[in-house]
């Protein structure tokens, strides 16, 4: 099982006072993961649309926007309009996820939906063809630096099987606690897209950390 792997460093662990150089430091990654939190859907507050627009202007790589916000039906389309390559909303927060996924695609972004660790995959299997990416959280959303939740691994396996069975082209992303060790567990279970915050920006050599994650994911 060696699908192509994508590494998306999360700027949640970057130095927000030096974002442009922090973005340039991850130019060898496939996309930059931007965590938007509203202190309502999750108990933390990060950044919103104006800063995402600024990041879009200077980033050398595409934006993977992860919205941990309430009412994404209302707010998510603006991130697609801002030029994000993909926009991820949470299933638990969306009122009309199919409609929202279609709206994001119509605005030129990849449509992506996230599930918290204990949210069941099964109710969403029929809508996989509406998605370009499925994000399975491997920590409770809200903070970087948490430990990878092994309890999600069976869901990663079921998602891989469901995606393969659907015939749709859907990336399978994991987010939370991804390190050079845990990435092997997630990749073996079928994930192909990996968010990593502290294990990239906490490293002395950020580019080497990205290369190390790629190499670990490939050693299956
Ligand atoms: C957490 C965020 C993650 C976070 C991951 O809610 O969605 O993207 O940055 O950080 P690490 O890789 O440190 O667990
Ligand atoms: Zn995230």
PDB file of C-alpha atoms and ligand atoms in Angstrom:
ATOM      1  CA  UNK A   1       0.000   0.000   0.000  1.00  0.00           C
ATOM      2  CA  UNK A   2       2.082   2.945  -1.152  1.00  0.00           C
ATOM      3  CA  UNK A   3      -0.148   5.717  -2.428  1.00  0.00           C
ATOM      4  CA  UNK A   4       1.534   9.070  -3.124  1.00  0.00           C
ATOM      5  CA  UNK A   5       1.902  10.983   0.108  1.00  0.00           C
ATOM      6  CA  UNK A   6       1.332  14.672   0.767  1.00  0.00           C
ATOM      7  CA  UNK A   7       2.817  16.586   3.696  1.00  0.00           C
ATOM      8  CA  UNK A   8       0.930  19.658   4.936  1.00  0.00           C
ATOM      9  CA  UNK A   9       2.742  21.497   7.753  1.00  0.00           C
ATOM     10  CA  UNK A  10       0.399  23.366  10.087  1.00  0.00           C
ATOM     11  CA  UNK A  11       1.297  26.978  10.767  1.00  0.00           C
ATOM     12  CA  UNK A  12      -0.466  26.721  14.120  1.00  0.00           C
ATOM     13  CA  UNK A  13       2.994  25.848  15.459  1.00  0.00           C
ATOM     14  CA  UNK A  14       4.794  28.564  13.442  1.00  0.00           C
ATOM     15  CA  UNK A  15       6.018  31.955  14.661  1.00  0.00           C
ATOM     16  CA  UNK A  16       3.034  34.188  13.841  1.00  0.00           C
ATOM     17  CA  UNK A  17       5.218  37.305  13.996  1.00  0.00           C
ATOM     18  CA  UNK A  18       7.315  35.980  11.110  1.00  0.00           C
ATOM     19  CA  UNK A  19       4.729  34.208   9.006  1.00  0.00           C
ATOM     20  CA  UNK A  20       6.220  35.003   5.604  1.00  0.00           C
ATOM     21  CA  UNK A  21       9.591  33.446   6.438  1.00  0.00           C
ATOM     22  CA  UNK A  22       7.819  30.579   8.214  1.00  0.00           C
ATOM     23  CA  UNK A  23       5.865  29.934   4.990  1.00  0.00           C
ATOM     24  CA  UNK A  24       9.017  30.062   2.882  1.00  0.00           C
ATOM     25  CA  UNK A  25      10.634  27.554   5.244  1.00  0.00           C
ATOM     26  CA  UNK A  26       8.084  24.904   4.224  1.00  0.00           C
ATOM     27  CA  UNK A  27       8.294  25.485   0.460  1.00  0.00           C
ATOM     28  CA  UNK A  28       9.186  21.813  -0.075  1.00  0.00           C
ATOM     29  CA  UNK A  29       5.858  20.709   1.409  1.00  0.00           C
ATOM     30  CA  UNK A  30       2.766  20.016  -0.692  1.00  0.00           C
ATOM     31  CA  UNK A  31       0.489  22.585   0.974  1.00  0.00           C
ATOM     32  CA  UNK A  32       0.313  24.754   4.067  1.00  0.00           C
ATOM     33  CA  UNK A  33      -2.361  23.753   6.580  1.00  0.00           C
ATOM     34  CA  UNK A  34      -4.091  26.807   8.033  1.00  0.00           C
ATOM     35  CA  UNK A  35      -6.139  26.220  11.190  1.00  0.00           C
ATOM     36  CA  UNK A  36      -9.041  28.654  11.582  1.00  0.00           C
ATOM     37  CA  UNK A  37     -10.622  28.460  15.060  1.00  0.00           C
ATOM     38  CA  UNK A  38     -13.503  30.560  16.343  1.00  0.00           C
ATOM     39  CA  UNK A  39     -13.468  29.872  20.118  1.00  0.00           C
ATOM     40  CA  UNK A  40     -16.950  28.405  19.663  1.00  0.00           C
ATOM     41  CA  UNK A  41     -16.658  25.129  17.747  1.00  0.00           C
ATOM     42  CA  UNK A  42     -13.346  24.617  19.585  1.00  0.00           C
ATOM     43  CA  UNK A  43     -12.068  26.274  22.779  1.00  0.00           C
ATOM     44  CA  UNK A  44      -9.350  28.252  21.026  1.00  0.00           C
ATOM     45  CA  UNK A  45      -9.064  31.284  18.773  1.00  0.00           C
ATOM     46  CA  UNK A  46      -6.549  31.632  15.949  1.00  0.00           C
ATOM     47  CA  UNK A  47      -7.037  33.624  12.782  1.00  0.00           C
ATOM     48  CA  UNK A  48      -9.678  34.437  10.210  1.00  0.00           C
ATOM     49  CA  UNK A  49     -10.268  35.540   6.659  1.00  0.00           C
ATOM     50  CA  UNK A  50      -8.058  38.688   6.487  1.00  0.00           C
ATOM     51  CA  UNK A  51      -4.970  36.791   7.592  1.00  0.00           C
ATOM     52  CA  UNK A  52      -5.785  33.858   5.294  1.00  0.00           C
ATOM     53  CA  UNK A  53      -5.987  36.355   2.413  1.00  0.00           C
ATOM     54  CA  UNK A  54      -2.549  37.659   3.390  1.00  0.00           C
ATOM     55  CA  UNK A  55      -1.101  34.148   3.619  1.00  0.00           C
ATOM     56  CA  UNK A  56      -2.585  33.401   0.195  1.00  0.00           C
ATOM     57  CA  UNK A  57      -0.698  36.374  -1.255  1.00  0.00           C
ATOM     58  CA  UNK A  58       2.745  35.312  -0.031  1.00  0.00           C
ATOM     59  CA  UNK A  59       2.659  31.531   0.331  1.00  0.00           C
ATOM     60  CA  UNK A  60       4.881  29.604  -2.105  1.00  0.00           C
ATOM     61  CA  UNK A  61       2.600  26.547  -1.785  1.00  0.00           C
ATOM     62  CA  UNK A  62      -1.215  26.032  -1.922  1.00  0.00           C
ATOM     63  CA  UNK A  63      -3.428  26.653   1.100  1.00  0.00           C
ATOM     64  CA  UNK A  64      -5.231  23.808   2.871  1.00  0.00           C
ATOM     65  CA  UNK A  65      -7.670  25.684   5.128  1.00  0.00           C
ATOM     66  CA  UNK A  66      -9.085  23.726   8.081  1.00  0.00           C
ATOM     67  CA  UNK A  67     -12.137  25.480   9.481  1.00  0.00           C
ATOM     68  CA  UNK A  68     -12.803  24.621  13.117  1.00  0.00           C
ATOM     69  CA  UNK A  69     -15.737  26.999  13.252  1.00  0.00           C
ATOM     70  CA  UNK A  70     -19.457  26.958  13.814  1.00  0.00           C
ATOM     71  CA  UNK A  71     -21.776  27.669  10.890  1.00  0.00           C
ATOM     72  CA  UNK A  72     -19.373  26.778   8.058  1.00  0.00           C
ATOM     73  CA  UNK A  73     -22.383  26.880   5.704  1.00  0.00           C
ATOM     74  CA  UNK A  74     -22.202  30.631   6.093  1.00  0.00           C
ATOM     75  CA  UNK A  75     -18.455  31.270   6.398  1.00  0.00           C
ATOM     76  CA  UNK A  76     -16.602  28.609   4.386  1.00  0.00           C
ATOM     77  CA  UNK A  77     -17.312  29.891   0.846  1.00  0.00           C
ATOM     78  CA  UNK A  78     -15.329  33.094   1.482  1.00  0.00           C
ATOM     79  CA  UNK A  79     -12.169  31.030   2.025  1.00  0.00           C
ATOM     80  CA  UNK A  80     -12.666  29.416  -1.382  1.00  0.00           C
ATOM     81  CA  UNK A  81     -13.181  32.871  -2.871  1.00  0.00           C
ATOM     82  CA  UNK A  82      -9.920  33.947  -1.215  1.00  0.00           C
ATOM     83  CA  UNK A  83      -8.123  31.346  -3.328  1.00  0.00           C
ATOM     84  CA  UNK A  84      -7.593  28.471  -0.907  1.00  0.00           C
ATOM     85  CA  UNK A  85      -6.790  25.285  -2.822  1.00  0.00           C
ATOM     86  CA  UNK A  86      -8.924  23.285  -0.419  1.00  0.00           C
ATOM     87  CA  UNK A  87     -11.417  24.214   2.267  1.00  0.00           C
ATOM     88  CA  UNK A  88     -12.242  21.751   5.043  1.00  0.00           C
ATOM     89  CA  UNK A  89     -15.386  22.149   7.132  1.00  0.00           C
ATOM     90  CA  UNK A  90     -16.418  19.958  10.066  1.00  0.00           C
ATOM     91  CA  UNK A  91     -19.305  17.547   9.550  1.00  0.00           C
ATOM     92  CA  UNK A  92     -20.442  18.198  13.131  1.00  0.00           C
ATOM     93  CA  UNK A  93     -20.817  21.914  12.412  1.00  0.00           C
ATOM     94  CA  UNK A  94     -22.362  21.882   8.946  1.00  0.00           C
ATOM     95  CA  UNK A  95     -26.120  22.030   8.437  1.00  0.00           C
ATOM     96  CA  UNK A  96     -26.096  21.067   4.748  1.00  0.00           C
ATOM     97  CA  UNK A  97     -22.740  19.374   4.041  1.00  0.00           C
ATOM     98  CA  UNK A  98     -23.569  18.216   0.514  1.00  0.00           C
ATOM     99  CA  UNK A  99     -24.723  21.674  -0.517  1.00  0.00           C
ATOM    100  CA  UNK A 100     -21.635  23.217   1.074  1.00  0.00           C
ATOM    101  CA  UNK A 101     -19.268  20.755  -0.633  1.00  0.00           C
ATOM    102  CA  UNK A 102     -20.862  21.598  -3.993  1.00  0.00           C
ATOM    103  CA  UNK A 103     -20.585  25.317  -3.308  1.00  0.00           C
ATOM    104  CA  UNK A 104     -16.876  25.021  -2.500  1.00  0.00           C
ATOM    105  CA  UNK A 105     -16.231  23.146  -5.737  1.00  0.00           C
ATOM    106  CA  UNK A 106     -18.244  25.661  -7.733  1.00  0.00           C
ATOM    107  CA  UNK A 107     -15.952  28.370  -6.351  1.00  0.00           C
ATOM    108  CA  UNK A 108     -12.876  26.511  -7.589  1.00  0.00           C
ATOM    109  CA  UNK A 109     -11.685  24.969  -4.324  1.00  0.00           C
ATOM    110  CA  UNK A 110     -11.363  21.338  -3.381  1.00  0.00           C
ATOM    111  CA  UNK A 111     -14.174  20.351  -1.049  1.00  0.00           C
ATOM    112  CA  UNK A 112     -13.110  18.679   2.157  1.00  0.00           C
ATOM    113  CA  UNK A 113     -14.910  17.495   5.276  1.00  0.00           C
ATOM    114  CA  UNK A 114     -13.476  16.698   8.709  1.00  0.00           C
ATOM    115  CA  UNK A 115     -14.640  14.294  11.401  1.00  0.00           C
ATOM    116  CA  UNK A 116     -13.723  14.616  15.081  1.00  0.00           C
ATOM    117  CA  UNK A 117     -12.153  11.454  16.589  1.00  0.00           C
ATOM    118  CA  UNK A 118     -15.452   9.944  17.797  1.00  0.00           C
ATOM    119  CA  UNK A 119     -17.651  11.047  14.891  1.00  0.00           C
ATOM    120  CA  UNK A 120     -18.752   8.005  12.919  1.00  0.00           C
ATOM    121  CA  UNK A 121     -17.721   7.697   9.284  1.00  0.00           C
ATOM    122  CA  UNK A 122     -20.644   5.553   8.173  1.00  0.00           C
ATOM    123  CA  UNK A 123     -23.376   8.254   7.818  1.00  0.00           C
ATOM    124  CA  UNK A 124     -21.117  10.104   5.360  1.00  0.00           C
ATOM    125  CA  UNK A 125     -19.988   7.251   3.083  1.00  0.00           C
ATOM    126  CA  UNK A 126     -22.598   7.960   0.405  1.00  0.00           C
ATOM    127  CA  UNK A 127     -21.393  11.558   0.075  1.00  0.00           C
ATOM    128  CA  UNK A 128     -17.734  10.671  -0.578  1.00  0.00           C
ATOM    129  CA  UNK A 129     -18.085  11.516  -4.303  1.00  0.00           C
ATOM    130  CA  UNK A 130     -18.956  15.091  -3.220  1.00  0.00           C
ATOM    131  CA  UNK A 131     -15.556  15.401  -1.534  1.00  0.00           C
ATOM    132  CA  UNK A 132     -11.997  15.839  -2.750  1.00  0.00           C
ATOM    133  CA  UNK A 133     -10.603  15.152   0.719  1.00  0.00           C
ATOM    134  CA  UNK A 134     -11.771  13.539   3.950  1.00  0.00           C
ATOM    135  CA  UNK A 135      -9.993  14.630   7.140  1.00  0.00           C
ATOM    136  CA  UNK A 136      -9.964  12.282  10.103  1.00  0.00           C
ATOM    137  CA  UNK A 137      -8.870  14.100  13.257  1.00  0.00           C
ATOM    138  CA  UNK A 138      -6.374  12.082  15.272  1.00  0.00           C
ATOM    139  CA  UNK A 139      -6.607  14.504  18.234  1.00  0.00           C
ATOM    140  CA  UNK A 140      -9.509  16.510  19.613  1.00  0.00           C
ATOM    141  CA  UNK A 141      -9.412  19.670  17.488  1.00  0.00           C
ATOM    142  CA  UNK A 142      -8.306  22.890  19.137  1.00  0.00           C
ATOM    143  CA  UNK A 143      -4.616  22.687  19.969  1.00  0.00           C
ATOM    144  CA  UNK A 144      -1.299  21.616  18.507  1.00  0.00           C
ATOM    145  CA  UNK A 145       1.141  19.381  20.298  1.00  0.00           C
ATOM    146  CA  UNK A 146      -1.292  16.688  21.433  1.00  0.00           C
ATOM    147  CA  UNK A 147      -0.625  12.943  21.243  1.00  0.00           C
ATOM    148  CA  UNK A 148      -1.884  10.879  18.289  1.00  0.00           C
ATOM    149  CA  UNK A 149      -5.067   8.965  19.188  1.00  0.00           C
ATOM    150  CA  UNK A 150      -4.571   5.329  18.158  1.00  0.00           C
ATOM    151  CA  UNK A 151      -8.294   4.786  18.650  1.00  0.00           C
ATOM    152  CA  UNK A 152      -8.870   6.470  15.267  1.00  0.00           C
ATOM    153  CA  UNK A 153      -6.764   3.933  13.322  1.00  0.00           C
ATOM    154  CA  UNK A 154      -9.652   1.507  12.633  1.00  0.00           C
ATOM    155  CA  UNK A 155     -11.652   4.431  11.225  1.00  0.00           C
ATOM    156  CA  UNK A 156      -8.730   5.297   8.917  1.00  0.00           C
ATOM    157  CA  UNK A 157      -8.840   1.710   7.628  1.00  0.00           C
ATOM    158  CA  UNK A 158     -12.619   1.840   7.109  1.00  0.00           C
ATOM    159  CA  UNK A 159     -12.314   5.197   5.329  1.00  0.00           C
ATOM    160  CA  UNK A 160      -9.633   3.835   2.995  1.00  0.00           C
ATOM    161  CA  UNK A 161     -11.868   0.885   2.131  1.00  0.00           C
ATOM    162  CA  UNK A 162     -14.894   3.149   1.622  1.00  0.00           C
ATOM    163  CA  UNK A 163     -12.965   5.531  -0.625  1.00  0.00           C
ATOM    164  CA  UNK A 164     -11.545   2.692  -2.695  1.00  0.00           C
ATOM    165  CA  UNK A 165     -15.019   1.141  -2.905  1.00  0.00           C
ATOM    166  CA  UNK A 166     -16.619   4.416  -3.976  1.00  0.00           C
ATOM    167  CA  UNK A 167     -14.397   4.773  -7.016  1.00  0.00           C
ATOM    168  CA  UNK A 168     -14.127   8.494  -6.223  1.00  0.00           C
ATOM    169  CA  UNK A 169     -10.825  10.329  -6.008  1.00  0.00           C
ATOM    170  CA  UNK A 170     -10.751  11.437  -2.378  1.00  0.00           C
ATOM    171  CA  UNK A 171      -7.579  12.218  -0.437  1.00  0.00           C
ATOM    172  CA  UNK A 172      -7.522  10.799   3.089  1.00  0.00           C
ATOM    173  CA  UNK A 173      -5.961  13.253   5.513  1.00  0.00           C
ATOM    174  CA  UNK A 174      -5.034  12.830   9.170  1.00  0.00           C
ATOM    175  CA  UNK A 175      -4.397  15.742  11.506  1.00  0.00           C
ATOM    176  CA  UNK A 176      -3.055  15.673  15.038  1.00  0.00           C
ATOM    177  CA  UNK A 177      -0.022  14.148  16.688  1.00  0.00           C
ATOM    178  CA  UNK A 178       1.649  13.229  13.400  1.00  0.00           C
ATOM    179  CA  UNK A 179       5.352  12.493  13.919  1.00  0.00           C
ATOM    180  CA  UNK A 180       7.974  10.443  12.089  1.00  0.00           C
ATOM    181  CA  UNK A 181       6.693   7.483  14.128  1.00  0.00           C
ATOM    182  CA  UNK A 182       2.903   7.907  14.071  1.00  0.00           C
ATOM    183  CA  UNK A 183       2.873   8.767  10.366  1.00  0.00           C
ATOM    184  CA  UNK A 184       3.809   5.144   9.694  1.00  0.00           C
ATOM    185  CA  UNK A 185       0.741   3.918  11.590  1.00  0.00           C
ATOM    186  CA  UNK A 186      -1.563   6.302   9.720  1.00  0.00           C
ATOM    187  CA  UNK A 187      -0.017   5.555   6.334  1.00  0.00           C
ATOM    188  CA  UNK A 188      -0.220   1.811   6.880  1.00  0.00           C
ATOM    189  CA  UNK A 189      -3.915   2.216   7.720  1.00  0.00           C
ATOM    190  CA  UNK A 190      -4.461   4.026   4.412  1.00  0.00           C
ATOM    191  CA  UNK A 191      -4.006   7.769   4.976  1.00  0.00           C
ATOM    192  CA  UNK A 192      -2.197   9.606   2.182  1.00  0.00           C
ATOM    193  CA  UNK A 193      -2.196  13.248   3.337  1.00  0.00           C
ATOM    194  CA  UNK A 194      -0.570  14.255   6.607  1.00  0.00           C
ATOM    195  CA  UNK A 195      -0.844  17.427   8.664  1.00  0.00           C
ATOM    196  CA  UNK A 196       2.076  18.042  10.991  1.00  0.00           C
ATOM    197  CA  UNK A 197       2.462  21.107  13.199  1.00  0.00           C
ATOM    198  CA  UNK A 198       4.803  20.675  16.120  1.00  0.00           C
ATOM    199  CA  UNK A 199       6.834  17.897  14.518  1.00  0.00           C
ATOM    200  CA  UNK A 200       7.731  20.240  11.637  1.00  0.00           C
ATOM    201  CA  UNK A 201       7.961  23.693  13.212  1.00  0.00           C
ATOM    202  CA  UNK A 202       9.396  22.307  16.441  1.00  0.00           C
ATOM    203  CA  UNK A 203      12.334  20.797  14.534  1.00  0.00           C
ATOM    204  CA  UNK A 204      15.706  22.542  14.225  1.00  0.00           C
ATOM    205  CA  UNK A 205      15.668  21.906  10.480  1.00  0.00           C
ATOM    206  CA  UNK A 206      12.143  22.325   9.111  1.00  0.00           C
ATOM    207  CA  UNK A 207      12.958  21.096   5.587  1.00  0.00           C
ATOM    208  CA  UNK A 208      14.655  18.003   7.005  1.00  0.00           C
ATOM    209  CA  UNK A 209      11.595  17.322   9.166  1.00  0.00           C
ATOM    210  CA  UNK A 210       9.357  17.430   6.073  1.00  0.00           C
ATOM    211  CA  UNK A 211      11.714  15.091   4.213  1.00  0.00           C
ATOM    212  CA  UNK A 212      11.816  12.794   7.237  1.00  0.00           C
ATOM    213  CA  UNK A 213       8.027  12.556   7.360  1.00  0.00           C
ATOM    214  CA  UNK A 214       7.918  11.724   3.647  1.00  0.00           C
ATOM    215  CA  UNK A 215      10.530   9.026   4.099  1.00  0.00           C
ATOM    216  CA  UNK A 216       8.732   7.544   7.110  1.00  0.00           C
ATOM    217  CA  UNK A 217       5.413   7.421   5.286  1.00  0.00           C
ATOM    218  CA  UNK A 218       7.087   5.647   2.397  1.00  0.00           C
ATOM    219  CA  UNK A 219       8.666   2.903   4.528  1.00  0.00           C
ATOM    220  CA  UNK A 220       5.711   0.553   4.453  1.00  0.00           C
TER     221      UNK A 220
HETATM  222  C1  LIG B   1      -5.451  20.911  15.902  1.00  0.00           C
HETATM  223  C2  LIG B   1      -5.160  21.366  14.504  1.00  0.00           C
HETATM  224  C3  LIG B   1      -3.938  20.785  13.939  1.00  0.00           C
HETATM  225  C4  LIG B   1      -2.661  21.121  14.685  1.00  0.00           C
HETATM  226  C5  LIG B   1      -1.838  19.888  14.642  1.00  0.00           C
HETATM  227  O1  LIG B   1      -6.770  21.142  16.213  1.00  0.00           O
HETATM  228  O2  LIG B   1      -6.234  21.052  13.633  1.00  0.00           O
HETATM  229  O3  LIG B   1      -3.784  21.114  12.551  1.00  0.00           O
HETATM  230  O4  LIG B   1      -1.922  22.173  14.160  1.00  0.00           O
HETATM  231  O5  LIG B   1      -0.719  20.065  15.443  1.00  0.00           O
HETATM  232  P1  LIG B   1       0.239  18.866  15.827  1.00  0.00           P
HETATM  233  O6  LIG B   1       0.811  18.330  14.559  1.00  0.00           O
HETATM  234  O7  LIG B   1       1.259  19.502  16.709  1.00  0.00           O
HETATM  235  O8  LIG B   1      -0.595  17.836  16.549  1.00  0.00           O
HETATM  236 ZN1  LIG B   2      -5.853  21.263  11.476  1.00  0.00          ZN
END
